Amino acid sequence: MVKLKRILLKLSGEALSGDKGFGFDEETCLAVARQVKQLNDKGMEIAIVIGGGNFWRGRNSSKIIERTKSDQIGMLGTVMNCIYVSEIFRTLGMKTEVFTPFLCGSFTALFSKDAAVEALESGKIVFFAGGTGHPYFSTDTGTTLRAIEIDADAILLAKAVDGVYDSDPKTNPNAKKFDRISIQEVVDRRLQVVDLTSTIMCMENKMPMVVFGLNGQDSIVKALSDEFNGTYVTVD
């Protein structure tokens, strides 16, 4: 695998809730933090985006709340997640900073590329909360946008499924898993690695993705080693 210096790690909010399915599971968050610390101690620059699905799933969470307001609630869910997880990281000795695209009082810093890159270069773990700051954009889009802005070498997608398949492995026991697949084929097949907007952004800006299952033992560390068994989404 090509050595990566700066990565953006996307975590799902649901994954951080463990078996509870809502809120936070401290042991799960600590397990993630320990792995990130291993990478950070080796000099890797790490940014993180966390979804808000452990609190709110946007338009699917209510049939009566207007979409814009529903998305805003979801954005605030990601802010809570990033503040919580960043504090878990701090208990293990890591320095962190949380950026949002809108003002949150003294809770977070207002995002700018220069400030985020400076924080990464100083060894901090950087969290990007609040998505893009606009409704109708997913945390996938926010992840891709921030990865491009900070010139990340790759996006690491820690998912419930351990890679990219030609169909849903939850419903099709014969689904085929890809070891490598081009971003063009992902677009052509309409494979749901990230949403279509994010996929096109990755294709146009040549941003590779590394897709793997979060729940495996030391899965984040292994995603950057020869033990990786997920899917590389290539842009060449």
PDB file of C-alpha atoms in Angstrom:
ATOM      1  CA  MET A   1       0.000   0.000   0.000  1.00  0.00           C
ATOM      2  CA  VAL A   2       1.173   3.538  -0.778  1.00  0.00           C
ATOM      3  CA  LYS A   3       2.268   5.282   2.432  1.00  0.00           C
ATOM      4  CA  LEU A   4      -0.175   7.978   3.474  1.00  0.00           C
ATOM      5  CA  LYS A   5       0.809  11.065   5.447  1.00  0.00           C
ATOM      6  CA  ARG A   6      -2.506  12.904   5.876  1.00  0.00           C
ATOM      7  CA  ILE A   7      -5.850  11.128   6.040  1.00  0.00           C
ATOM      8  CA  LEU A   8      -9.462  11.961   6.708  1.00  0.00           C
ATOM      9  CA  LEU A   9     -11.246   9.260   8.700  1.00  0.00           C
ATOM     10  CA  LYS A  10     -15.038   9.066   8.395  1.00  0.00           C
ATOM     11  CA  LEU A  11     -16.826   7.351  11.279  1.00  0.00           C
ATOM     12  CA  SER A  12     -20.528   6.652  11.532  1.00  0.00           C
ATOM     13  CA  GLY A  13     -22.361   7.925  14.568  1.00  0.00           C
ATOM     14  CA  GLU A  14     -24.195   4.625  14.856  1.00  0.00           C
ATOM     15  CA  ALA A  15     -20.899   2.749  15.131  1.00  0.00           C
ATOM     16  CA  LEU A  16     -19.903   4.874  18.125  1.00  0.00           C
ATOM     17  CA  SER A  17     -23.086   3.936  19.944  1.00  0.00           C
ATOM     18  CA  GLY A  18     -22.031   0.280  20.055  1.00  0.00           C
ATOM     19  CA  ASP A  19     -24.813  -2.196  20.693  1.00  0.00           C
ATOM     20  CA  LYS A  20     -27.022   0.485  22.246  1.00  0.00           C
ATOM     21  CA  GLY A  21     -27.888   2.017  18.884  1.00  0.00           C
ATOM     22  CA  PHE A  22     -28.217   5.498  20.391  1.00  0.00           C
ATOM     23  CA  GLY A  23     -25.890   7.956  22.072  1.00  0.00           C
ATOM     24  CA  PHE A  24     -22.343   6.936  22.928  1.00  0.00           C
ATOM     25  CA  ASP A  25     -20.623   3.728  23.939  1.00  0.00           C
ATOM     26  CA  GLU A  26     -17.499   4.784  25.801  1.00  0.00           C
ATOM     27  CA  GLU A  27     -15.560   1.555  25.231  1.00  0.00           C
ATOM     28  CA  THR A  28     -16.188   1.718  21.477  1.00  0.00           C
ATOM     29  CA  CYS A  29     -14.958   5.317  21.384  1.00  0.00           C
ATOM     30  CA  LEU A  30     -11.893   4.408  23.446  1.00  0.00           C
ATOM     31  CA  ALA A  31     -11.072   1.564  21.052  1.00  0.00           C
ATOM     32  CA  VAL A  32     -11.144   4.026  18.146  1.00  0.00           C
ATOM     33  CA  ALA A  33      -9.055   6.530  20.107  1.00  0.00           C
ATOM     34  CA  ARG A  34      -6.351   3.968  20.913  1.00  0.00           C
ATOM     35  CA  GLN A  35      -5.978   3.097  17.240  1.00  0.00           C
ATOM     36  CA  VAL A  36      -5.838   6.724  16.141  1.00  0.00           C
ATOM     37  CA  LYS A  37      -3.192   7.384  18.779  1.00  0.00           C
ATOM     38  CA  GLN A  38      -1.012   4.615  17.331  1.00  0.00           C
ATOM     39  CA  LEU A  39      -1.140   6.321  13.943  1.00  0.00           C
ATOM     40  CA  ASN A  40      -0.698   9.822  15.387  1.00  0.00           C
ATOM     41  CA  ASP A  41       2.352   8.695  17.395  1.00  0.00           C
ATOM     42  CA  LYS A  42       3.941   7.571  14.119  1.00  0.00           C
ATOM     43  CA  GLY A  43       3.565  11.079  12.701  1.00  0.00           C
ATOM     44  CA  MET A  44       0.403  10.643  10.641  1.00  0.00           C
ATOM     45  CA  GLU A  45      -1.815  13.710  10.287  1.00  0.00           C
ATOM     46  CA  ILE A  46      -5.422  12.725  11.004  1.00  0.00           C
ATOM     47  CA  ALA A  47      -8.695  14.564  10.482  1.00  0.00           C
ATOM     48  CA  ILE A  48     -12.009  13.011  11.469  1.00  0.00           C
ATOM     49  CA  VAL A  49     -15.637  13.428  10.434  1.00  0.00           C
ATOM     50  CA  ILE A  50     -18.378  11.728  12.459  1.00  0.00           C
ATOM     51  CA  GLY A  51     -21.937  11.228  11.274  1.00  0.00           C
ATOM     52  CA  GLY A  52     -24.877  12.067  13.508  1.00  0.00           C
ATOM     53  CA  GLY A  53     -26.984   8.944  13.074  1.00  0.00           C
ATOM     54  CA  ASN A  54     -26.700   7.962  16.736  1.00  0.00           C
ATOM     55  CA  PHE A  55     -28.891  10.993  17.473  1.00  0.00           C
ATOM     56  CA  TRP A  56     -30.704  12.009  14.296  1.00  0.00           C
ATOM     57  CA  ARG A  57     -30.892  10.754  10.730  1.00  0.00           C
ATOM     58  CA  GLY A  58     -31.917  13.878   8.847  1.00  0.00           C
ATOM     59  CA  ARG A  59     -34.981  13.586   6.643  1.00  0.00           C
ATOM     60  CA  ASN A  60     -35.652  10.025   7.799  1.00  0.00           C
ATOM     61  CA  SER A  61     -36.092  11.044  11.443  1.00  0.00           C
ATOM     62  CA  SER A  62     -39.372  12.921  11.071  1.00  0.00           C
ATOM     63  CA  LYS A  63     -42.217  13.076   8.578  1.00  0.00           C
ATOM     64  CA  ILE A  64     -43.485  16.450   9.768  1.00  0.00           C
ATOM     65  CA  ILE A  65     -40.357  18.565  10.363  1.00  0.00           C
ATOM     66  CA  GLU A  66     -39.291  20.594   7.338  1.00  0.00           C
ATOM     67  CA  ARG A  67     -36.166  19.230   5.615  1.00  0.00           C
ATOM     68  CA  THR A  68     -33.961  22.259   6.257  1.00  0.00           C
ATOM     69  CA  LYS A  69     -34.643  22.185   9.996  1.00  0.00           C
ATOM     70  CA  SER A  70     -34.225  18.419  10.117  1.00  0.00           C
ATOM     71  CA  ASP A  71     -30.815  18.705   8.470  1.00  0.00           C
ATOM     72  CA  GLN A  72     -29.818  21.436  10.921  1.00  0.00           C
ATOM     73  CA  ILE A  73     -30.657  19.124  13.824  1.00  0.00           C
ATOM     74  CA  GLY A  74     -28.458  16.487  12.214  1.00  0.00           C
ATOM     75  CA  MET A  75     -25.585  18.961  11.902  1.00  0.00           C
ATOM     76  CA  LEU A  76     -25.801  19.714  15.620  1.00  0.00           C
ATOM     77  CA  GLY A  77     -25.745  15.971  16.307  1.00  0.00           C
ATOM     78  CA  THR A  78     -22.367  15.773  14.573  1.00  0.00           C
ATOM     79  CA  VAL A  79     -21.101  18.669  16.695  1.00  0.00           C
ATOM     80  CA  MET A  80     -22.031  16.793  19.883  1.00  0.00           C
ATOM     81  CA  ASN A  81     -20.310  13.673  18.565  1.00  0.00           C
ATOM     82  CA  CYS A  82     -17.087  15.467  17.710  1.00  0.00           C
ATOM     83  CA  ILE A  83     -16.904  17.314  21.035  1.00  0.00           C
ATOM     84  CA  TYR A  84     -17.466  14.059  22.924  1.00  0.00           C
ATOM     85  CA  VAL A  85     -15.013  11.960  20.926  1.00  0.00           C
ATOM     86  CA  SER A  86     -12.361  14.694  20.956  1.00  0.00           C
ATOM     87  CA  GLU A  87     -12.508  14.657  24.758  1.00  0.00           C
ATOM     88  CA  ILE A  88     -12.134  10.872  24.772  1.00  0.00           C
ATOM     89  CA  PHE A  89      -9.017  11.367  22.647  1.00  0.00           C
ATOM     90  CA  ARG A  90      -7.688  13.926  25.101  1.00  0.00           C
ATOM     91  CA  THR A  91      -7.908  11.431  27.969  1.00  0.00           C
ATOM     92  CA  LEU A  92      -5.331   9.356  26.074  1.00  0.00           C
ATOM     93  CA  GLY A  93      -2.981  12.308  25.717  1.00  0.00           C
ATOM     94  CA  MET A  94      -3.815  13.504  22.220  1.00  0.00           C
ATOM     95  CA  LYS A  95      -4.300  17.166  21.377  1.00  0.00           C
ATOM     96  CA  THR A  96      -7.460  17.940  19.431  1.00  0.00           C
ATOM     97  CA  GLU A  97      -9.354  20.758  17.787  1.00  0.00           C
ATOM     98  CA  VAL A  98     -12.970  20.805  16.577  1.00  0.00           C
ATOM     99  CA  PHE A  99     -13.889  22.959  13.576  1.00  0.00           C
ATOM    100  CA  THR A 100     -17.401  23.869  12.409  1.00  0.00           C
ATOM    101  CA  PRO A 101     -18.577  25.856   9.358  1.00  0.00           C
ATOM    102  CA  PHE A 102     -20.761  28.003  11.628  1.00  0.00           C
ATOM    103  CA  LEU A 103     -20.213  29.720  14.966  1.00  0.00           C
ATOM    104  CA  CYS A 104     -20.831  27.600  18.074  1.00  0.00           C
ATOM    105  CA  GLY A 105     -19.791  30.105  20.697  1.00  0.00           C
ATOM    106  CA  SER A 106     -16.607  28.938  22.402  1.00  0.00           C
ATOM    107  CA  PHE A 107     -17.369  25.238  21.816  1.00  0.00           C
ATOM    108  CA  THR A 108     -15.607  24.986  18.458  1.00  0.00           C
ATOM    109  CA  ALA A 109     -13.369  26.948  16.095  1.00  0.00           C
ATOM    110  CA  LEU A 110     -14.721  28.407  12.860  1.00  0.00           C
ATOM    111  CA  PHE A 111     -13.362  26.372   9.956  1.00  0.00           C
ATOM    112  CA  SER A 112     -10.685  27.713   7.677  1.00  0.00           C
ATOM    113  CA  LYS A 113      -8.332  25.642   5.589  1.00  0.00           C
ATOM    114  CA  ASP A 114      -5.247  27.431   6.887  1.00  0.00           C
ATOM    115  CA  ALA A 115      -6.195  26.933  10.534  1.00  0.00           C
ATOM    116  CA  ALA A 116      -7.085  23.274   9.998  1.00  0.00           C
ATOM    117  CA  VAL A 117      -3.847  22.493   8.146  1.00  0.00           C
ATOM    118  CA  GLU A 118      -1.816  24.333  10.780  1.00  0.00           C
ATOM    119  CA  ALA A 119      -3.482  22.249  13.498  1.00  0.00           C
ATOM    120  CA  LEU A 120      -2.757  19.025  11.589  1.00  0.00           C
ATOM    121  CA  GLU A 121       0.873  19.967  11.041  1.00  0.00           C
ATOM    122  CA  SER A 122       1.252  20.695  14.764  1.00  0.00           C
ATOM    123  CA  GLY A 123       0.204  17.117  15.552  1.00  0.00           C
ATOM    124  CA  LYS A 124      -3.381  17.740  16.622  1.00  0.00           C
ATOM    125  CA  ILE A 125      -6.242  15.426  15.739  1.00  0.00           C
ATOM    126  CA  VAL A 126      -8.670  17.650  13.836  1.00  0.00           C
ATOM    127  CA  PHE A 127     -12.434  17.072  13.912  1.00  0.00           C
ATOM    128  CA  PHE A 128     -14.714  18.538  11.243  1.00  0.00           C
ATOM    129  CA  ALA A 129     -18.230  18.842  12.659  1.00  0.00           C
ATOM    130  CA  GLY A 130     -21.415  20.369  11.278  1.00  0.00           C
ATOM    131  CA  GLY A 131     -21.119  18.974   7.754  1.00  0.00           C
ATOM    132  CA  THR A 132     -20.945  21.653   5.095  1.00  0.00           C
ATOM    133  CA  GLY A 133     -23.114  23.959   7.191  1.00  0.00           C
ATOM    134  CA  HIS A 134     -25.940  23.747   4.662  1.00  0.00           C
ATOM    135  CA  PRO A 135     -29.034  21.552   4.339  1.00  0.00           C
ATOM    136  CA  TYR A 136     -29.411  18.979   1.554  1.00  0.00           C
ATOM    137  CA  PHE A 137     -25.775  17.897   1.910  1.00  0.00           C
ATOM    138  CA  SER A 138     -24.820  14.709   3.717  1.00  0.00           C
ATOM    139  CA  THR A 139     -21.872  14.077   6.015  1.00  0.00           C
ATOM    140  CA  ASP A 140     -20.441  12.133   3.046  1.00  0.00           C
ATOM    141  CA  THR A 141     -20.334  15.412   1.142  1.00  0.00           C
ATOM    142  CA  GLY A 142     -18.814  17.206   4.117  1.00  0.00           C
ATOM    143  CA  THR A 143     -16.184  14.481   4.384  1.00  0.00           C
ATOM    144  CA  THR A 144     -15.228  14.707   0.734  1.00  0.00           C
ATOM    145  CA  LEU A 145     -15.186  18.505   0.736  1.00  0.00           C
ATOM    146  CA  ARG A 146     -12.917  18.735   3.765  1.00  0.00           C
ATOM    147  CA  ALA A 147     -10.599  15.990   2.476  1.00  0.00           C
ATOM    148  CA  ILE A 148     -10.139  17.914  -0.766  1.00  0.00           C
ATOM    149  CA  GLU A 149      -9.687  21.235   1.027  1.00  0.00           C
ATOM    150  CA  ILE A 150      -6.949  19.978   3.347  1.00  0.00           C
ATOM    151  CA  ASP A 151      -5.186  18.039   0.566  1.00  0.00           C
ATOM    152  CA  ALA A 152      -5.645  14.673   2.277  1.00  0.00           C
ATOM    153  CA  ASP A 153      -3.929  11.694   0.671  1.00  0.00           C
ATOM    154  CA  ALA A 154      -7.054   9.532   1.065  1.00  0.00           C
ATOM    155  CA  ILE A 155     -10.412   9.178   2.777  1.00  0.00           C
ATOM    156  CA  LEU A 156     -10.770   6.232   5.158  1.00  0.00           C
ATOM    157  CA  LEU A 157     -14.375   5.064   5.383  1.00  0.00           C
ATOM    158  CA  ALA A 158     -15.047   2.991   8.505  1.00  0.00           C
ATOM    159  CA  LYS A 159     -18.402   1.354   7.837  1.00  0.00           C
ATOM    160  CA  ALA A 160     -20.655  -1.390   9.161  1.00  0.00           C
ATOM    161  CA  VAL A 161     -19.827  -3.427   6.010  1.00  0.00           C
ATOM    162  CA  ASP A 162     -16.211  -4.544   5.467  1.00  0.00           C
ATOM    163  CA  GLY A 163     -15.749  -3.199   1.955  1.00  0.00           C
ATOM    164  CA  VAL A 164     -17.446  -2.455  -1.358  1.00  0.00           C
ATOM    165  CA  TYR A 165     -19.740  -5.147  -2.830  1.00  0.00           C
ATOM    166  CA  ASP A 166     -21.534  -5.437  -6.149  1.00  0.00           C
ATOM    167  CA  SER A 167     -24.827  -5.693  -4.220  1.00  0.00           C
ATOM    168  CA  ASP A 168     -25.988  -5.463  -0.627  1.00  0.00           C
ATOM    169  CA  PRO A 169     -24.345  -8.347   1.299  1.00  0.00           C
ATOM    170  CA  LYS A 170     -27.044  -8.058   3.957  1.00  0.00           C
ATOM    171  CA  THR A 171     -29.702  -9.146   1.482  1.00  0.00           C
ATOM    172  CA  ASN A 172     -27.631 -11.052  -1.087  1.00  0.00           C
ATOM    173  CA  PRO A 173     -25.439 -13.855   0.353  1.00  0.00           C
ATOM    174  CA  ASN A 174     -23.744 -14.163  -3.049  1.00  0.00           C
ATOM    175  CA  ALA A 175     -22.669 -10.521  -3.190  1.00  0.00           C
ATOM    176  CA  LYS A 176     -19.139 -10.110  -4.552  1.00  0.00           C
ATOM    177  CA  LYS A 177     -16.624  -8.044  -2.619  1.00  0.00           C
ATOM    178  CA  PHE A 178     -14.088  -5.949  -4.507  1.00  0.00           C
ATOM    179  CA  ASP A 179     -10.470  -5.779  -3.357  1.00  0.00           C
ATOM    180  CA  ARG A 180      -9.948  -2.805  -5.693  1.00  0.00           C
ATOM    181  CA  ILE A 181     -12.379  -0.847  -7.798  1.00  0.00           C
ATOM    182  CA  SER A 182     -12.037   2.372  -9.770  1.00  0.00           C
ATOM    183  CA  ILE A 183     -14.068   5.421  -8.843  1.00  0.00           C
ATOM    184  CA  GLN A 184     -15.404   5.425 -12.429  1.00  0.00           C
ATOM    185  CA  GLU A 185     -16.818   1.938 -11.957  1.00  0.00           C
ATOM    186  CA  VAL A 186     -18.375   2.998  -8.654  1.00  0.00           C
ATOM    187  CA  VAL A 187     -20.158   5.789 -10.538  1.00  0.00           C
ATOM    188  CA  ASP A 188     -21.160   3.579 -13.470  1.00  0.00           C
ATOM    189  CA  ARG A 189     -22.547   0.859 -11.205  1.00  0.00           C
ATOM    190  CA  ARG A 190     -24.144   3.347  -8.795  1.00  0.00           C
ATOM    191  CA  LEU A 191     -22.501   1.522  -5.899  1.00  0.00           C
ATOM    192  CA  GLN A 192     -23.306   3.138  -2.581  1.00  0.00           C
ATOM    193  CA  VAL A 193     -19.825   3.729  -1.187  1.00  0.00           C
ATOM    194  CA  VAL A 194     -20.706   7.345  -0.458  1.00  0.00           C
ATOM    195  CA  ASP A 195     -23.562   9.336  -1.945  1.00  0.00           C
ATOM    196  CA  LEU A 196     -23.412  10.193  -5.646  1.00  0.00           C
ATOM    197  CA  THR A 197     -22.491  13.855  -5.097  1.00  0.00           C
ATOM    198  CA  SER A 198     -19.513  12.799  -2.984  1.00  0.00           C
ATOM    199  CA  THR A 199     -18.492  10.103  -5.460  1.00  0.00           C
ATOM    200  CA  ILE A 200     -18.399  12.601  -8.324  1.00  0.00           C
ATOM    201  CA  MET A 201     -16.363  15.014  -6.180  1.00  0.00           C
ATOM    202  CA  CYS A 202     -13.845  12.266  -5.425  1.00  0.00           C
ATOM    203  CA  MET A 203     -13.622  11.365  -9.113  1.00  0.00           C
ATOM    204  CA  GLU A 204     -13.138  14.948 -10.282  1.00  0.00           C
ATOM    205  CA  ASN A 205     -10.554  15.731  -7.604  1.00  0.00           C
ATOM    206  CA  LYS A 206      -8.776  12.351  -7.682  1.00  0.00           C
ATOM    207  CA  MET A 207      -9.434  11.566  -4.026  1.00  0.00           C
ATOM    208  CA  PRO A 208      -9.001   7.822  -3.318  1.00  0.00           C
ATOM    209  CA  MET A 209     -11.005   6.005  -0.658  1.00  0.00           C
ATOM    210  CA  VAL A 210     -10.153   3.114   1.632  1.00  0.00           C
ATOM    211  CA  VAL A 211     -13.305   1.255   2.704  1.00  0.00           C
ATOM    212  CA  PHE A 212     -13.325  -1.182   5.614  1.00  0.00           C
ATOM    213  CA  GLY A 213     -15.403  -2.460   8.507  1.00  0.00           C
ATOM    214  CA  LEU A 214     -14.941  -0.580  11.765  1.00  0.00           C
ATOM    215  CA  ASN A 215     -15.850  -3.487  14.029  1.00  0.00           C
ATOM    216  CA  GLY A 216     -12.865  -5.675  13.209  1.00  0.00           C
ATOM    217  CA  GLN A 217      -9.942  -5.913  15.630  1.00  0.00           C
ATOM    218  CA  ASP A 218      -7.625  -2.895  15.124  1.00  0.00           C
ATOM    219  CA  SER A 219      -9.444  -2.204  11.853  1.00  0.00           C
ATOM    220  CA  ILE A 220      -8.283   1.412  11.496  1.00  0.00           C
ATOM    221  CA  VAL A 221      -4.623   0.524  11.979  1.00  0.00           C
ATOM    222  CA  LYS A 222      -4.924  -2.481   9.662  1.00  0.00           C
ATOM    223  CA  ALA A 223      -6.534  -0.284   6.979  1.00  0.00           C
ATOM    224  CA  LEU A 224      -3.134   1.346   6.602  1.00  0.00           C
ATOM    225  CA  SER A 225      -1.079  -1.847   6.657  1.00  0.00           C
ATOM    226  CA  ASP A 226      -0.507  -5.007   4.648  1.00  0.00           C
ATOM    227  CA  GLU A 227      -3.217  -6.681   6.752  1.00  0.00           C
ATOM    228  CA  PHE A 228      -5.920  -4.609   5.076  1.00  0.00           C
ATOM    229  CA  ASN A 229      -8.825  -6.706   3.754  1.00  0.00           C
ATOM    230  CA  GLY A 230     -11.317  -4.055   2.725  1.00  0.00           C
ATOM    231  CA  THR A 231     -11.611  -2.259  -0.633  1.00  0.00           C
ATOM    232  CA  TYR A 232      -9.393   0.321  -2.295  1.00  0.00           C
ATOM    233  CA  VAL A 233     -11.351   2.783  -4.428  1.00  0.00           C
ATOM    234  CA  THR A 234      -8.795   4.063  -6.915  1.00  0.00           C
ATOM    235  CA  VAL A 235      -8.769   7.256  -8.958  1.00  0.00           C
ATOM    236  CA  ASP A 236      -6.051   6.461 -11.551  1.00  0.00           C
TER     237      ASP A 236
END
